[in-house]
GROMACS .gro file of C-alpha atoms in nm:
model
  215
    1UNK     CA    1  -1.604  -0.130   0.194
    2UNK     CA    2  -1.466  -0.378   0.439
    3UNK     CA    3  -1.138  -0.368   0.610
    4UNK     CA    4  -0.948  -0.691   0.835
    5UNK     CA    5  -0.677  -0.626   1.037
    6UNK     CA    6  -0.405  -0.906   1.079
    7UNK     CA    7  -0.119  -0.973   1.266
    8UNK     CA    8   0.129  -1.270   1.296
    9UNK     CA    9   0.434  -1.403   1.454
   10UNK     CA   10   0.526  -1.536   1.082
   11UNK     CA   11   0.675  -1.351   0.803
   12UNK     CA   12   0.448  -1.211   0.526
   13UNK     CA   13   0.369  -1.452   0.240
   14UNK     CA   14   0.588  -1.513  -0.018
   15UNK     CA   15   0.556  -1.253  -0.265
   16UNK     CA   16   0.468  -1.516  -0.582
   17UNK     CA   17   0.167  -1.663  -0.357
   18UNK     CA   18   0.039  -1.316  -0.266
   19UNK     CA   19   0.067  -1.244  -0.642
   20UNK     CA   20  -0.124  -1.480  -0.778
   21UNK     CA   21  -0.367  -1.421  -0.539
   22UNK     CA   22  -0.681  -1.422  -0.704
   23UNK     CA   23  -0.949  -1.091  -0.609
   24UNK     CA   24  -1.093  -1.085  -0.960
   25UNK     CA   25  -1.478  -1.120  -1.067
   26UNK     CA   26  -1.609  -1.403  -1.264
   27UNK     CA   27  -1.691  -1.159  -1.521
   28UNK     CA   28  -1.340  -0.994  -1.569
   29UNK     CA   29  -1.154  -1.004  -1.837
   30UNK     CA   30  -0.745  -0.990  -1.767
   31UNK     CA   31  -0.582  -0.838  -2.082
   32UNK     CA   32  -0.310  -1.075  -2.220
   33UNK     CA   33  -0.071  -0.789  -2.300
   34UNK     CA   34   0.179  -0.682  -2.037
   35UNK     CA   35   0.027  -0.407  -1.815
   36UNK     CA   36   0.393  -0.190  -1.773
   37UNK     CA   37   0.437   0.054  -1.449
   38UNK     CA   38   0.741   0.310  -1.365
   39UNK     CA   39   0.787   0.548  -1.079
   40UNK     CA   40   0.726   0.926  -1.213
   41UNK     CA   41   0.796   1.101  -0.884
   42UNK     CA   42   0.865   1.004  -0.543
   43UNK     CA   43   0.830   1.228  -0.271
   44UNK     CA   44   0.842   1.230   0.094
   45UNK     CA   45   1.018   1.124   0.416
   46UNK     CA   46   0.932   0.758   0.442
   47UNK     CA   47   1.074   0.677   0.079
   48UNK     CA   48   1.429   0.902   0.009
   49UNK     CA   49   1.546   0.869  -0.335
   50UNK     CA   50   1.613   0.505  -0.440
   51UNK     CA   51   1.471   0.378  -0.197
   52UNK     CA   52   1.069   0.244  -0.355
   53UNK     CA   53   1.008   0.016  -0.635
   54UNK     CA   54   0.719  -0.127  -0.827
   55UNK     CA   55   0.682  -0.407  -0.988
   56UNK     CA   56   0.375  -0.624  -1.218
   57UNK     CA   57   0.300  -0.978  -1.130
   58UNK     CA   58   0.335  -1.208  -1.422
   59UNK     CA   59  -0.049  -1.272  -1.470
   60UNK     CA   60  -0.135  -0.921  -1.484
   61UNK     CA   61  -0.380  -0.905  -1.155
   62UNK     CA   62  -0.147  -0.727  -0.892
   63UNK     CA   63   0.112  -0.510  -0.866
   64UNK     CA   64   0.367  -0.453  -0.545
   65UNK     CA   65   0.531  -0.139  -0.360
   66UNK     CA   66   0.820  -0.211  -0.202
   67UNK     CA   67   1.024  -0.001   0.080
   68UNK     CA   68   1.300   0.008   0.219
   69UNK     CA   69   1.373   0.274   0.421
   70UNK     CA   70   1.033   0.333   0.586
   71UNK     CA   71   1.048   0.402   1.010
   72UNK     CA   72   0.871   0.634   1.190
   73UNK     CA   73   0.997   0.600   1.578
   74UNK     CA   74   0.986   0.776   1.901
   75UNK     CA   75   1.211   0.737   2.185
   76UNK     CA   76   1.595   0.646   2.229
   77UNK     CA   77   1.764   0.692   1.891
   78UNK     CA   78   1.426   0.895   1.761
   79UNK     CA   79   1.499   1.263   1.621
   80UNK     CA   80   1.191   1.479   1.713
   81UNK     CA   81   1.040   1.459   1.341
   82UNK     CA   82   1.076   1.081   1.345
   83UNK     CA   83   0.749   1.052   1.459
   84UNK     CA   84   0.540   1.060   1.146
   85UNK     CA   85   0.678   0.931   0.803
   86UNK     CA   86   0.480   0.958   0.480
   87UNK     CA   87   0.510   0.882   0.091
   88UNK     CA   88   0.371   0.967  -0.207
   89UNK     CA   89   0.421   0.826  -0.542
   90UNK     CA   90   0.281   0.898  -0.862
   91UNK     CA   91   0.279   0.630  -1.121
   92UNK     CA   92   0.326   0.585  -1.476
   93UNK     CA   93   0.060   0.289  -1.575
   94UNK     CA   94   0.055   0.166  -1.933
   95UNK     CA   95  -0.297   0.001  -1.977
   96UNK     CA   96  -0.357  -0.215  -2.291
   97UNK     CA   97  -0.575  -0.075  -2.570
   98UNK     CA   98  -0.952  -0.148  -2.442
   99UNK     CA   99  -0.889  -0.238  -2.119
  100UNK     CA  100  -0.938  -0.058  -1.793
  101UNK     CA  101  -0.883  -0.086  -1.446
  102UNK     CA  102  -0.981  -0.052  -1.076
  103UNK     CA  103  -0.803  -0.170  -0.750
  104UNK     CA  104  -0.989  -0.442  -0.607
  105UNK     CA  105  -0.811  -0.499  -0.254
  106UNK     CA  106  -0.474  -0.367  -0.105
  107UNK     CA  107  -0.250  -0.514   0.137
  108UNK     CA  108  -0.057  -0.311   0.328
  109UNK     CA  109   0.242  -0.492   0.576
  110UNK     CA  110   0.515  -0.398   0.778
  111UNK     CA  111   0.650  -0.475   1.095
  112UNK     CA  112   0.574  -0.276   1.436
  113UNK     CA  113   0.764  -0.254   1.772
  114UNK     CA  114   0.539  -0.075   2.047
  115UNK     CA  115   0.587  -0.029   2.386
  116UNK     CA  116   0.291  -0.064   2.670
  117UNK     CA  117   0.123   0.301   2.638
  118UNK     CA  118   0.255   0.347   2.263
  119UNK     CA  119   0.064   0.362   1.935
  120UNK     CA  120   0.135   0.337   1.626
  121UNK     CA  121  -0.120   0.433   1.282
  122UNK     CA  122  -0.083   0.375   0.951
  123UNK     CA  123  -0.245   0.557   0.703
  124UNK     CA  124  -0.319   0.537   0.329
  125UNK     CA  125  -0.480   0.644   0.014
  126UNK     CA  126  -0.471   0.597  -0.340
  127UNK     CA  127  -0.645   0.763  -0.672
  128UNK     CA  128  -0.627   0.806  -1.044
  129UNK     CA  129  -0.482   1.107  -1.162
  130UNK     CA  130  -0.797   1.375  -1.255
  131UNK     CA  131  -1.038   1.160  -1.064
  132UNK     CA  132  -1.242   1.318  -0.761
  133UNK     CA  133  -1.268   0.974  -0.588
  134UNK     CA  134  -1.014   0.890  -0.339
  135UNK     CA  135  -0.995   0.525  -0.156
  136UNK     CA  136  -0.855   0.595   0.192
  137UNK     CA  137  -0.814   0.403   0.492
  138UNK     CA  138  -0.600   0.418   0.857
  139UNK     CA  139  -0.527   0.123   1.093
  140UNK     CA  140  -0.453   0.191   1.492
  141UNK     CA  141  -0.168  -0.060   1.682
  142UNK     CA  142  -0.175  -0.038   2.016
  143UNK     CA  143   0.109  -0.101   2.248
  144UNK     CA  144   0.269  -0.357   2.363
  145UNK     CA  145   0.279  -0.498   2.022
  146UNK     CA  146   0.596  -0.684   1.863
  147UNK     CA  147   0.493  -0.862   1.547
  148UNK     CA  148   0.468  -0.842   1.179
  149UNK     CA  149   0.162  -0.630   1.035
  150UNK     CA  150  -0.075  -0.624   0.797
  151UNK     CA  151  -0.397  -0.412   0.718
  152UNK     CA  152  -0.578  -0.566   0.406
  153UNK     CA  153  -0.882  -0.355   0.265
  154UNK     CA  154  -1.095  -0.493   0.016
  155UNK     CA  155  -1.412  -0.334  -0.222
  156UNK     CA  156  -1.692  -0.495  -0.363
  157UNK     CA  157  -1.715  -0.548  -0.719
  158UNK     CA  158  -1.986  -0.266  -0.787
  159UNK     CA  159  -1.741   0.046  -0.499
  160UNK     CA  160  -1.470  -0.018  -0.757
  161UNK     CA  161  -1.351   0.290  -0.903
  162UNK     CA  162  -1.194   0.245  -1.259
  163UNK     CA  163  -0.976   0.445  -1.457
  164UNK     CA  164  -1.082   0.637  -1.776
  165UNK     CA  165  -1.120   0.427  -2.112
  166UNK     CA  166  -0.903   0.574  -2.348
  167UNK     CA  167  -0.720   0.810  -2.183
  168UNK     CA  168  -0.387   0.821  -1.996
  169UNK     CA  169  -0.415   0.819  -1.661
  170UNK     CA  170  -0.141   0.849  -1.373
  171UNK     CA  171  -0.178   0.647  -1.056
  172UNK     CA  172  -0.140   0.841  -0.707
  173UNK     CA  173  -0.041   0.667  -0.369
  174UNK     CA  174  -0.031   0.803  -0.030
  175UNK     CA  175   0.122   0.689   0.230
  176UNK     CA  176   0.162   0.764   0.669
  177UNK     CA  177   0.275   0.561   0.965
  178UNK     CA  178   0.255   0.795   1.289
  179UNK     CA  179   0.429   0.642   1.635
  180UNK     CA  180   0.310   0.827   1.967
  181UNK     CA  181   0.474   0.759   2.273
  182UNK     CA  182   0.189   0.793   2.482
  183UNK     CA  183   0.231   0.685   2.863
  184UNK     CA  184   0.542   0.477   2.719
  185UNK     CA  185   0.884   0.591   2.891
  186UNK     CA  186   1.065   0.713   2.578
  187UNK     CA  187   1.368   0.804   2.779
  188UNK     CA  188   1.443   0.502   2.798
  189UNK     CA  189   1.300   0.286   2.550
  190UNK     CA  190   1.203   0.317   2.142
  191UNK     CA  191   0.847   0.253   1.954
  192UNK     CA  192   0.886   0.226   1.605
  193UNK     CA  193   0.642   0.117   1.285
  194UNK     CA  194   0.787   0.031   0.957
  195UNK     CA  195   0.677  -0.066   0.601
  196UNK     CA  196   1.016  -0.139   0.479
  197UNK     CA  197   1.157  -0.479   0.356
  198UNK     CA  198   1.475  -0.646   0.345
  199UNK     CA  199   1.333  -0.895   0.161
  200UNK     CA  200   1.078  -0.937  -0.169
  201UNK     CA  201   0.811  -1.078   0.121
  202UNK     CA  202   0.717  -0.789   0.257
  203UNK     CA  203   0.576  -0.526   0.008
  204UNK     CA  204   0.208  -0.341  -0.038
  205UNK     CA  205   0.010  -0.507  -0.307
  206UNK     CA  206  -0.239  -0.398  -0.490
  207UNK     CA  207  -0.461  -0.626  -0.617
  208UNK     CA  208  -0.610  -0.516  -0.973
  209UNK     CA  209  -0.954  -0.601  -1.139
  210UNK     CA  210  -1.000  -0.569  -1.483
  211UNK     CA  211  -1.271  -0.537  -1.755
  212UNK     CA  212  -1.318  -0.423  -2.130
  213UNK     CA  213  -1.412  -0.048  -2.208
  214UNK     CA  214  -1.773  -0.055  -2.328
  215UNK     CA  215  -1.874  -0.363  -2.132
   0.00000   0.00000   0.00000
C-alpha cells in the first residue's frame, strides 16, 4: 500500500474533475447500470444527524462523503471533548447483478489550523460488512500549519479487497481527526482540524474498481 500526503494553499479540486478521475485497471470492467448508495446509520460526534451525505459519480468509478459539521479543536472556544471527533457510517450499496467491487484509492481533505507546538491526526478506515479485512490508515499535521489538506491512499491492483459476488453487502466507514495542543498556548489561542465543506469541493472520495464475478 502506498500513501502521499498533500497540502496546498488552493482549494480542493472541483468535485466533477476528482470524479472522473480515473484509478481503474485496464482490465476492469465498469457496469453500465447505476451503482445506487444511501446512508443506513450515522453515528458519532464529527457527523450529528443531517449533517453527511453520499453521493455516485455519473460514470460509476467513485463515490463522495461529504461533511459538514466536522471540527475537532483545542483552545479558546474548545469544550474539553472537542479534542477528538469521529464518524462512522454504514452504507447501503446496490451493486449490479455480476459485478463486484473494491476501493481502489481514497482521498481524504479538509482544512487544518495549527498553532507552533500543535498537532493535529486524522484517522480512517473502511470495510465490507462480514469481511475480516479492514483498510486503515492515519496522517500526522504538525503545527504551525494553515492550509487546506489532503491525505490520498492508494492500493495496487492485486491488495484490493472486493466485496462478495452475489451477496448483499453493507459498506462501513470510520472516521477520527484528534487536535493536541501540545507546547501551543491554548489560553490564548485555538488549533482546530476539519473535514467539513461548505462547498461540493471538498468531500472524501472513494475511488472504486470494478470487475465481473467469475473473472
Amino acid at each position: 500500500m502506498s500513501g502521499v500526503l498533500l497540502a496546498s494553499g488552493a482549494a480542493a479540486a472541483l468535485l466533477a474533475s476528482t470524479l472522473t478521475a480515473s484509478t481503474v485497471s485496464a482490465e476492469e470492467t465498469v457496469p453500465p447500470e447505476k451503482i445506487q448508495l444511501s446512508v443506513n446509520t450515522v453515528n458519532g460526534s464529527g457527523c450529528p444527524a443531517g449533517t453527511a451525505a453520499v453521493a455516485v459519480s455519473p460514470d460509476n468509478t467513485a463515490f463522495t462523503v461529504t461533511y459538514s459539521d466536522y471540527l475537532a479543536q483545542v483552545g479558546v472556544g474548545a469544550s474539553p471533548t472537542d479534542f477528538r471527533k469521529n464518524c462512522q457510517l454504514n452504507l447501503d450499496v446496490y451493486v449490479p447483478s455480476g459485478f463486484t467491487y473494491a476501493i481502489a484509492k481514497v482521498d481524504y481533505r479538509g482544512y487544518g489550523y495549527l498553532e507552533d507546538g500543535a498537532t493535529g491526526l486524522q484517522k480512517a478506515s473502511y470495510y465490507h460488512q462480514g469481511s475480516s479485512e479492514t483498510s486503515a490508515t492515519s496522517r500526522t499535521f504538525k503545527g504551525p500549519f494553515d492550509n487546506n489538506w489532503q491525505a490520498s491512499v492508494s492500493k495496487e491492483y492485486g491488495e484490493l479487497v472486493w466485496a462478495p459476488c452475489g451477496v448483499k453487502r453493507n459498506f462501513n466507514i470510520n472516521t477520527e481527526l484528534r487536535v493536541d495542543g501540545g507546547d501551543s498556548d491554548t489560553k490564548s489561542t485555538t488549533s482546530f482540524m476539519t473535514m467539513d465543506s461548505t462547498d461540493a469541493a471538498v468531500s472524501t472520495v472513494y475511488h472504486m474498481a470494478w470487475k465481473e464475478c467469475g473473472s
